[in-house]
Amino acid sequence: MAKKTIDQQIKEKQTRLDELDLQMKVIQEEKRQIKKEMIALNDAQIAELGRSLLEKMNLSPNDIDQAFSELNHLPIIKEDGGQNHGNQ
């Protein structure tokens, strides 16, 4: 049984490190893709829930648009939200 030289062992370890680096890159890319898919699925779920809510409330998207349009015409009253305790 022949012993491996130190140089051979170093080359084998470096090769293994390179293989692991490549696997890591593949996994990271897959992870990024899965995150994108999850975001799209979450967006779809939110839209579905919104449509369901509108249906249960017997509202159409136009009703919501009209409500927001009306809100845009309301005056905004600015108030000082702080409390005045006087001089203590």
Short mmCIF file of C-alpha atoms in Angstrom, two decimals:
data_model
loop_
_atom_site.label_atom_id
_atom_site.label_comp_id
_atom_site.label_asym_id
_atom_site.label_seq_id
_atom_site.Cartn_x
_atom_site.Cartn_y
_atom_site.Cartn_z
CA MET A 1 0.00 0.00 0.00
CA ALA A 2 1.57 3.21 -1.17
CA LYS A 3 1.41 6.28 1.01
CA LYS A 4 0.14 9.49 -0.52
CA THR A 5 2.55 12.33 -0.63
CA ILE A 6 1.71 15.54 1.17
CA ASP A 7 1.33 17.26 -2.22
CA GLN A 8 -1.19 14.63 -3.33
CA GLN A 9 -3.16 15.05 -0.12
CA ILE A 10 -3.18 18.82 -0.53
CA LYS A 11 -4.42 18.52 -4.13
CA GLU A 12 -7.18 16.12 -3.06
CA LYS A 13 -8.29 18.43 -0.27
CA GLN A 14 -8.27 21.42 -2.61
CA THR A 15 -10.30 19.48 -5.16
CA ARG A 16 -12.81 18.58 -2.45
CA LEU A 17 -13.02 22.24 -1.38
CA ASP A 18 -13.69 23.26 -4.98
CA GLU A 19 -16.45 20.64 -5.23
CA LEU A 20 -18.04 21.90 -2.03
CA ASP A 21 -17.84 25.52 -3.23
CA LEU A 22 -19.66 24.55 -6.41
CA GLN A 23 -22.34 22.68 -4.45
CA MET A 24 -22.74 25.71 -2.20
CA LYS A 25 -23.27 28.01 -5.19
CA VAL A 26 -25.88 25.67 -6.64
CA ILE A 27 -27.70 25.50 -3.30
CA GLN A 28 -27.60 29.28 -2.88
CA GLU A 29 -29.07 29.79 -6.35
CA GLU A 30 -31.82 27.27 -5.64
CA LYS A 31 -32.53 29.04 -2.35
CA ARG A 32 -32.86 32.40 -4.15
CA GLN A 33 -35.24 30.87 -6.68
CA ILE A 34 -37.38 29.29 -3.98
CA LYS A 35 -37.59 32.62 -2.13
CA LYS A 36 -38.80 34.31 -5.33
CA GLU A 37 -41.42 31.60 -5.81
CA MET A 38 -42.56 31.99 -2.20
CA ILE A 39 -42.97 35.75 -2.66
CA ALA A 40 -45.06 35.16 -5.78
CA LEU A 41 -47.19 32.57 -3.95
CA ASN A 42 -47.69 34.91 -0.99
CA ASP A 43 -48.75 37.71 -3.35
CA ALA A 44 -51.20 35.36 -5.05
CA GLN A 45 -52.60 34.29 -1.68
CA ILE A 46 -53.08 37.91 -0.59
CA ALA A 47 -54.87 38.70 -3.85
CA GLU A 48 -57.07 35.64 -3.43
CA LEU A 49 -57.93 36.61 0.15
CA GLY A 50 -58.74 40.14 -1.00
CA ARG A 51 -61.06 38.88 -3.71
CA SER A 52 -62.72 36.54 -1.22
CA LEU A 53 -63.24 39.39 1.24
CA LEU A 54 -64.73 41.62 -1.45
CA GLU A 55 -67.07 38.82 -2.46
CA LYS A 56 -68.20 38.21 1.14
CA MET A 57 -68.84 41.92 1.61
CA ASN A 58 -70.70 42.08 -1.74
CA LEU A 59 -68.25 44.69 -3.01
CA SER A 60 -66.60 45.04 -6.37
CA PRO A 61 -63.10 46.39 -7.01
CA ASN A 62 -64.80 49.49 -8.44
CA ASP A 63 -66.51 50.08 -5.08
CA ILE A 64 -63.11 50.06 -3.37
CA ASP A 65 -61.62 52.39 -5.99
CA GLN A 66 -64.55 54.77 -5.52
CA ALA A 67 -64.14 54.73 -1.74
CA PHE A 68 -60.45 55.59 -2.02
CA SER A 69 -61.27 58.30 -4.52
CA GLU A 70 -63.67 59.84 -2.00
CA LEU A 71 -61.01 59.64 0.71
CA ASN A 72 -58.63 61.58 -1.51
CA HIS A 73 -61.05 64.51 -1.49
CA LEU A 74 -61.35 64.72 2.29
CA PRO A 75 -59.41 67.51 3.99
CA ILE A 76 -56.50 66.45 6.14
CA ILE A 77 -56.58 68.02 9.58
CA LYS A 78 -53.16 68.35 11.11
CA GLU A 79 -53.14 68.20 14.86
CA ASP A 80 -50.31 68.49 17.31
CA GLY A 81 -50.18 64.97 18.64
CA GLY A 82 -48.14 65.93 21.69
CA GLN A 83 -49.55 66.59 25.12
CA ASN A 84 -49.02 69.83 26.94
CA HIS A 85 -48.43 69.34 30.65
CA GLY A 86 -47.59 72.91 31.43
CA ASN A 87 -44.60 74.04 33.43
CA GLN A 88 -43.75 71.63 36.19
#
